[in-house]
CSV table of C-alpha atoms in Angstrom, one decimal:
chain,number,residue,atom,x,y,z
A,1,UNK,CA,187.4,129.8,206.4
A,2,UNK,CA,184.1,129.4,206.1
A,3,UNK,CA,183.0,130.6,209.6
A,4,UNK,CA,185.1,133.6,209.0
A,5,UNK,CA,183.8,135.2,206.1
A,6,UNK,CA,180.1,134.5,207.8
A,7,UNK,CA,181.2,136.6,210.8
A,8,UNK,CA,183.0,138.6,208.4
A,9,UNK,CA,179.2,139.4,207.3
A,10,UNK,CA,180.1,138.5,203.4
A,11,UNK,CA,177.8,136.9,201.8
A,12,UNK,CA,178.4,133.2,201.2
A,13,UNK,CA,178.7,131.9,197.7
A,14,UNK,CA,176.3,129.2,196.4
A,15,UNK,CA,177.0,126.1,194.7
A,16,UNK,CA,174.2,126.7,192.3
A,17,UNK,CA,172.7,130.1,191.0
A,18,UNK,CA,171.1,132.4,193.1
A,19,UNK,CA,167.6,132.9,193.6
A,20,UNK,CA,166.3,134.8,191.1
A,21,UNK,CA,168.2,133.0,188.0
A,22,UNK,CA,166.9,129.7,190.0
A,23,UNK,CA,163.8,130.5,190.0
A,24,UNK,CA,163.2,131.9,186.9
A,25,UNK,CA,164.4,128.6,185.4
A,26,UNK,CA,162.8,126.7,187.2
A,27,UNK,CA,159.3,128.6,186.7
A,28,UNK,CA,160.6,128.4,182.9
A,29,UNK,CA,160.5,124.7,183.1
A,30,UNK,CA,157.3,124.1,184.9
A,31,UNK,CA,155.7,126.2,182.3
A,32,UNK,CA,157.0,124.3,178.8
A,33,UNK,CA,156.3,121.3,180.6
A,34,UNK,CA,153.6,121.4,182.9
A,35,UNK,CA,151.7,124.4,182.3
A,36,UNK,CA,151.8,124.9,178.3
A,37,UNK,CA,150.3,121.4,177.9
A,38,UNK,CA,147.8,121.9,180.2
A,39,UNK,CA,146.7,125.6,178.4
A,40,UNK,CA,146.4,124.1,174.9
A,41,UNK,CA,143.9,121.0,176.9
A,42,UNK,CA,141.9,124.1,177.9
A,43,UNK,CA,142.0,125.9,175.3
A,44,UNK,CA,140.6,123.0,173.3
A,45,UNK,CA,137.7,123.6,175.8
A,46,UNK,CA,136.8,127.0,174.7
A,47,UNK,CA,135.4,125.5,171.3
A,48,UNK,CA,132.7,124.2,173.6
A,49,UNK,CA,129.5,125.7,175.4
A,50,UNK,CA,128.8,124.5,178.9
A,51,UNK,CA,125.6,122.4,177.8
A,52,UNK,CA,128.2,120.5,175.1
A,53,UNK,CA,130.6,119.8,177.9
A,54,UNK,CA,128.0,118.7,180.1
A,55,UNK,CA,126.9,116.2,177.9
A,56,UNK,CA,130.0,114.9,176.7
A,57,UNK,CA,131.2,113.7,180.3
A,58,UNK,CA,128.3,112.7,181.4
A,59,UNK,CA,127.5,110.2,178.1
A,60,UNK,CA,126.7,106.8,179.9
A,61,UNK,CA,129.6,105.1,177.8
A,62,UNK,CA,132.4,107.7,179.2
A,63,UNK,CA,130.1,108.0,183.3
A,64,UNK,CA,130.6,104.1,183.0
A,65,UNK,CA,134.2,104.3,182.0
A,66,UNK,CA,135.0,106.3,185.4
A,67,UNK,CA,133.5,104.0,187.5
A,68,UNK,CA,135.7,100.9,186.1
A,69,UNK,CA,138.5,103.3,185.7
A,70,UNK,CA,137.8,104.8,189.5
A,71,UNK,CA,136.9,101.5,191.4
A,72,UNK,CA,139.6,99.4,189.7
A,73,UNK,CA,142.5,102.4,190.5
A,74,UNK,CA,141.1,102.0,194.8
A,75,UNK,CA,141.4,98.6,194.6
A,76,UNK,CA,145.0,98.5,192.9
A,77,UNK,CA,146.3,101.5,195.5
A,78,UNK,CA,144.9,100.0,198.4
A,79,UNK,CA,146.6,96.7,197.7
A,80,UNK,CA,149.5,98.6,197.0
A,81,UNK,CA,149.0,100.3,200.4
A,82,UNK,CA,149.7,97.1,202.2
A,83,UNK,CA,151.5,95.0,200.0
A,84,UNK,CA,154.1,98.4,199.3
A,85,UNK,CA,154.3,98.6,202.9
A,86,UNK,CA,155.5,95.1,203.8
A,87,UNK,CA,158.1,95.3,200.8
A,88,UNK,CA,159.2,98.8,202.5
A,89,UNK,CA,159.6,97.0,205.4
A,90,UNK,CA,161.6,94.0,204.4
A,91,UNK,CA,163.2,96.0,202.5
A,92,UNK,CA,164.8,98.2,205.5
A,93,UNK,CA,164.2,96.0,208.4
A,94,UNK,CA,165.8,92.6,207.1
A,95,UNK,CA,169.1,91.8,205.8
A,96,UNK,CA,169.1,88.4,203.0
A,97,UNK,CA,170.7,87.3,200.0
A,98,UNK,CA,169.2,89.2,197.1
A,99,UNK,CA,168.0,92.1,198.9
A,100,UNK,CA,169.8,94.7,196.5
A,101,UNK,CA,168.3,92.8,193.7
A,102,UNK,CA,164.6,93.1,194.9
A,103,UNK,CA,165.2,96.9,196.2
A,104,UNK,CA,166.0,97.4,192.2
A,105,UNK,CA,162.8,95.2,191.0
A,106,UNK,CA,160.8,98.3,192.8
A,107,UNK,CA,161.8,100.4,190.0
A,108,UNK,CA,160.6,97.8,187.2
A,109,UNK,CA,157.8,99.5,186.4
A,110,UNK,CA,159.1,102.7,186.0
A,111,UNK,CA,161.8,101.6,183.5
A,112,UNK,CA,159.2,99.0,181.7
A,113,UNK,CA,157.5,100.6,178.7
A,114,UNK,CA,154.0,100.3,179.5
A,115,UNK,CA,152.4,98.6,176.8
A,116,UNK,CA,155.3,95.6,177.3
A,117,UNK,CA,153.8,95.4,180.8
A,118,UNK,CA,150.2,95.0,179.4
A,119,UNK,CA,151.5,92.3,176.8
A,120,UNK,CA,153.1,90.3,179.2
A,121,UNK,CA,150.4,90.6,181.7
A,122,UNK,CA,148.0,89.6,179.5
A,123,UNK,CA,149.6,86.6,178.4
A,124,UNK,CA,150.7,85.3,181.5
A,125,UNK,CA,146.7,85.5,182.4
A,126,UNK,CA,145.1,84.6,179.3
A,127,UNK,CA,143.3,81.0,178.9
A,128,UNK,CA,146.1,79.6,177.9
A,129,UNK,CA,148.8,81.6,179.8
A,130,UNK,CA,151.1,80.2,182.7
A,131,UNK,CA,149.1,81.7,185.4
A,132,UNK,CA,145.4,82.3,183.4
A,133,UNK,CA,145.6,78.0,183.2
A,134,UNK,CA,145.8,77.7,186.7
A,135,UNK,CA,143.5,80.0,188.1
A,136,UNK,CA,140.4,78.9,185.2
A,137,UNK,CA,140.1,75.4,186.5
A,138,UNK,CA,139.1,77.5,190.0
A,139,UNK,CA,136.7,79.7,188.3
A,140,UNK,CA,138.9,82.6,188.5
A,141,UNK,CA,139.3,85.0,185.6
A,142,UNK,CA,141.6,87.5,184.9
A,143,UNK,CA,142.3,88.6,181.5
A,144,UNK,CA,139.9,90.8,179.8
A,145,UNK,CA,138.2,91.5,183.0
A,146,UNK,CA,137.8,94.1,185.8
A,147,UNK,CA,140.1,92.0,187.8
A,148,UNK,CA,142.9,92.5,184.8
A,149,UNK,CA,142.2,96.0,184.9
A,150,UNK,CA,143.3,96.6,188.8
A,151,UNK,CA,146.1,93.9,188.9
A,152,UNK,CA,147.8,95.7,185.6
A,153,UNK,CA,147.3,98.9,187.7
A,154,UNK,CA,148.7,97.7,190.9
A,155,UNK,CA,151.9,96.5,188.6
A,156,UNK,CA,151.9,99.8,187.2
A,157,UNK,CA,151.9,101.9,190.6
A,158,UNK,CA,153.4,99.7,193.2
A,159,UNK,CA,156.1,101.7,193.8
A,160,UNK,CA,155.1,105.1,194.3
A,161,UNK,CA,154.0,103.5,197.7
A,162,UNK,CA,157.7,101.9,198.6
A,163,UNK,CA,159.8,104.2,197.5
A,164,UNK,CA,157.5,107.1,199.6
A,165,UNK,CA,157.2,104.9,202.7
A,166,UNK,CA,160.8,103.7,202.4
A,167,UNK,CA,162.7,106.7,203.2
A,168,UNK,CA,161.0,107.6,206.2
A,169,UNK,CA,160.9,103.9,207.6
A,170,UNK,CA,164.8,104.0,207.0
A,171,UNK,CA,164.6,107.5,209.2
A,172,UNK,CA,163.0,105.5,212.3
A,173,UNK,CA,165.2,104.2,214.0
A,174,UNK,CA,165.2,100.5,215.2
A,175,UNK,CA,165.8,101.6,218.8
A,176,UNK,CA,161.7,103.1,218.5
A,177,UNK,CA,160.4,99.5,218.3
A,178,UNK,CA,162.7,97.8,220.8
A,179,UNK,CA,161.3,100.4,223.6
A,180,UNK,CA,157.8,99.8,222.9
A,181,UNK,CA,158.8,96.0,222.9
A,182,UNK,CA,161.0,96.2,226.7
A,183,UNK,CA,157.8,98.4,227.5
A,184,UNK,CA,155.7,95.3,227.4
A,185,UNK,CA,153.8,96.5,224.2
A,186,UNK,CA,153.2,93.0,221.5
A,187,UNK,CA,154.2,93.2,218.2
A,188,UNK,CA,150.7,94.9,217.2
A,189,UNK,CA,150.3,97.3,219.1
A,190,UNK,CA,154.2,98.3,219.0
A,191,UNK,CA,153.1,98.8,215.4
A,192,UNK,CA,150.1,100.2,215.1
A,193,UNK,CA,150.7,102.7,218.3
A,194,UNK,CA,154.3,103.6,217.5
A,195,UNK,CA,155.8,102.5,214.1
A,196,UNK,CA,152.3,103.7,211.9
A,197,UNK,CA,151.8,107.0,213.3
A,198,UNK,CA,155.3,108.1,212.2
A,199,UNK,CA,154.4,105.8,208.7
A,200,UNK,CA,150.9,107.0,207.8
A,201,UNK,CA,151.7,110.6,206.1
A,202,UNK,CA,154.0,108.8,203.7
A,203,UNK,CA,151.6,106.1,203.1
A,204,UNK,CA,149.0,107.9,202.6
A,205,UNK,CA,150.4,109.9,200.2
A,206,UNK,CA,152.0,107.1,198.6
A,207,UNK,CA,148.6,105.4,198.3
A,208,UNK,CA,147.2,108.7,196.4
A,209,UNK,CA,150.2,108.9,194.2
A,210,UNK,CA,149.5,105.3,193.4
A,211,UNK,CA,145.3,106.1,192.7
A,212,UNK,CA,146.4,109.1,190.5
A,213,UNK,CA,149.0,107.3,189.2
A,214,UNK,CA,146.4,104.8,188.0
A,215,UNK,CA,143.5,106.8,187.0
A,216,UNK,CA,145.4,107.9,183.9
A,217,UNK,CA,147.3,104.3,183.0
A,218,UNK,CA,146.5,103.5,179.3
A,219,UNK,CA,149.5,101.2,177.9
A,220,UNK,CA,149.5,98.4,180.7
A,221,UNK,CA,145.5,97.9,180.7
A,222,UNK,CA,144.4,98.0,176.8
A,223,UNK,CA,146.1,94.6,176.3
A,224,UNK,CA,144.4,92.8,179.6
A,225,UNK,CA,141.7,94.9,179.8
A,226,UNK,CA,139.3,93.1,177.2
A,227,UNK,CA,138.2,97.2,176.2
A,228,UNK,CA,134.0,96.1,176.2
A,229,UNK,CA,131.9,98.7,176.3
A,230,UNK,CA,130.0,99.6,179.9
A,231,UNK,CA,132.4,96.6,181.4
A,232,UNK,CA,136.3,96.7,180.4
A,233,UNK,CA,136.2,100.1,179.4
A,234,UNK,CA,139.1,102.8,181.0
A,235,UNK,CA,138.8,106.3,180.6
A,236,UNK,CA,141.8,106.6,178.9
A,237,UNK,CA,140.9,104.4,176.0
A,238,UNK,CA,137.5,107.1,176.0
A,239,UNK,CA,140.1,109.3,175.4
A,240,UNK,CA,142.2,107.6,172.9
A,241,UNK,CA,139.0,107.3,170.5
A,242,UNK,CA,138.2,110.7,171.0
A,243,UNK,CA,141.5,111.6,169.8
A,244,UNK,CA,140.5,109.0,166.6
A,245,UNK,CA,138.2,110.5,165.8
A,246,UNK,CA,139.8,113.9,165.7
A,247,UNK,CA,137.4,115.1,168.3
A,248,UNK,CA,140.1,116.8,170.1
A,249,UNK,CA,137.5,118.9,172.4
A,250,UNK,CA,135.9,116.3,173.6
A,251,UNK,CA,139.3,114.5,174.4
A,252,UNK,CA,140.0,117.2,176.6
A,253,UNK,CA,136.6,117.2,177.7
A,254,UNK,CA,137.0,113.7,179.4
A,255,UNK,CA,140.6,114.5,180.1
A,256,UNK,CA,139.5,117.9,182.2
A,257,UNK,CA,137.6,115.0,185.0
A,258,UNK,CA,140.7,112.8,185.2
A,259,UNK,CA,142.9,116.2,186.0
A,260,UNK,CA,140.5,117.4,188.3
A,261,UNK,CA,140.0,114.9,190.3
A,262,UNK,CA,143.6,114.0,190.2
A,263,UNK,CA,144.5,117.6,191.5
A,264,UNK,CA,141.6,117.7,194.1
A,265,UNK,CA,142.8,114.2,195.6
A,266,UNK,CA,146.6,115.5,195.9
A,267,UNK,CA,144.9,118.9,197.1
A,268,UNK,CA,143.5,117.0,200.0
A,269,UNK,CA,146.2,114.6,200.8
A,270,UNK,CA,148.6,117.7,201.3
A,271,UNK,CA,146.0,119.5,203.5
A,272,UNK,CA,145.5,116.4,205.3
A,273,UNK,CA,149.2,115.7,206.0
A,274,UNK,CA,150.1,119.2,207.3
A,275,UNK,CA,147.1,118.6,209.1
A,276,UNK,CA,147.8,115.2,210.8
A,277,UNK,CA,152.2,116.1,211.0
A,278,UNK,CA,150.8,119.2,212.7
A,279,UNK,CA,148.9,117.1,215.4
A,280,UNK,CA,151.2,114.7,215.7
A,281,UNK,CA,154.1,117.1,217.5
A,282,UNK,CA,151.3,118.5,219.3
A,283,UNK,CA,150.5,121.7,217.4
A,284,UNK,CA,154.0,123.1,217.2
A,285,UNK,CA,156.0,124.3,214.1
């Protein structure tokens, strides 16, 4: 029936709206949510000259608060990069008792309210905690330390890295790494010559979701974070007192660097993958 009212030349009918309505509610929604929040940050910004902006993100306390907030998210996402990507692949490759139930863990810490996570974290790590009692003795700190800071963010963002690399490892077929194997290839280079190239887009973007992901976590790193000034300090927490303080320009101040270089990362990691998916057919489409 279908086939016949296409050659028929009628127009098909949609299971959902047609364009325009689509898009206009769509556009609609992006603009309460997304758009209108991010005007009212900006306009905040009109109450101040350049020189008063300039000085606000730049204050040592906030310029030291990026580079603990900065270095900490790189460490968590690249852990993430190859820890995420070995629980992809277990996750797809191998069948074993419990497998369903670990697939669901991944989504832990999207359904975990944050501040529980930072609670919990900083218990199991304190002095005195299950974990933090263990690792002392050894000289290894955790709790209210940069180390805290990275391993709350890792908890936090550990799954925007399986669940991107996931779908497309379940999309390669099993088939692609038995012919590299019969071809002779070992199990490294049948990886990293095969398997990777068809895995890095994902990862990679995975990995930056995970970074941006962290840059603005607040809830899961207050609690293990230790919050010292020039040491523990997040941006975040610069600016939660900011927002204390009912200095609401200069919250959106600090807030305006953590967007933009949020944006400019995902920016690049789209370029970057149309780029590389580009090359990797060998220029076409």
């Amino acid at each position: 029936m279908i086939t016949l009212a296409l050659r028929a030349g009628s127009t098909p009918r949609r299971v959902l709206p047609g364009f325009s309505l689509s898009l206009g509610v769509s556009l609609l929604f992006v603009s309460l949510v997304l758009l209108l929040p991010m005007t009212g940050m900006f306009g905040q910004l009109a109450d101040l000259s350049l020189a008063q902006y300039w000085a606000i993100i730049t204050d040592g306390r906030v310029v030291a608060s990026y580079t603990v907030t900065m270095g900490a998210a790189a460490v968590a996402a690249i852990v993430n990069a190859a820890f995420g990507l070995l629980l992809a692949w277990v996750l797809v490759r191998y069948e074993f008792p419990g497998r369903r139930l670990l697939d669901a863990l991944m989504d832990l810490p999207f359904a975990l309210p944050t501040a529980v996570a930072g609670i919990t974290l900083a218990t199991l790590y304190s002095s005195n905690g299950w974990m933090g009692r263990l690792l002392e003795p050894l000289g290894l700190q955790v709790a209210y330390t940069w180390v805290g800071i990275a391993l709350a963010m890792a908890f936090t963002s550990i799954p925007f890295v399986v669940r991107t690399v996931q779908p497309v490892l379940e999309d390669l077929p099993v088939e692609v790494d038995e012919a590299a194997l019969t071809l002779g290839a070992s199990d490294g280079t049948a990886f990293r010559r095969v398997i990777l190239p068809h895995l890095w887009p994902a990862l990679v973007t995975g990995t930056g979701l995970a970074f941006v992901r962290s840059l603005g976590e607040f809830g899961a790193i207050i609690f293990i974070a230790g919050n010292m000034p020039y040491e523990t300090e997040i941006t975040a927490l610069m600016i939660f007192v900011k927002l204390q303080e009912y200095d609401y320009a200069g919250a959106s101040a600090i807030a305006s660097v953590v967007l933009f270089v949020s944006l400019a990362l995902l920016l690049a990691i789209n370029l970057w993958q149309g780029r590389f998916i580009k090359r990797l057919h060998g220029g076409k489409g």
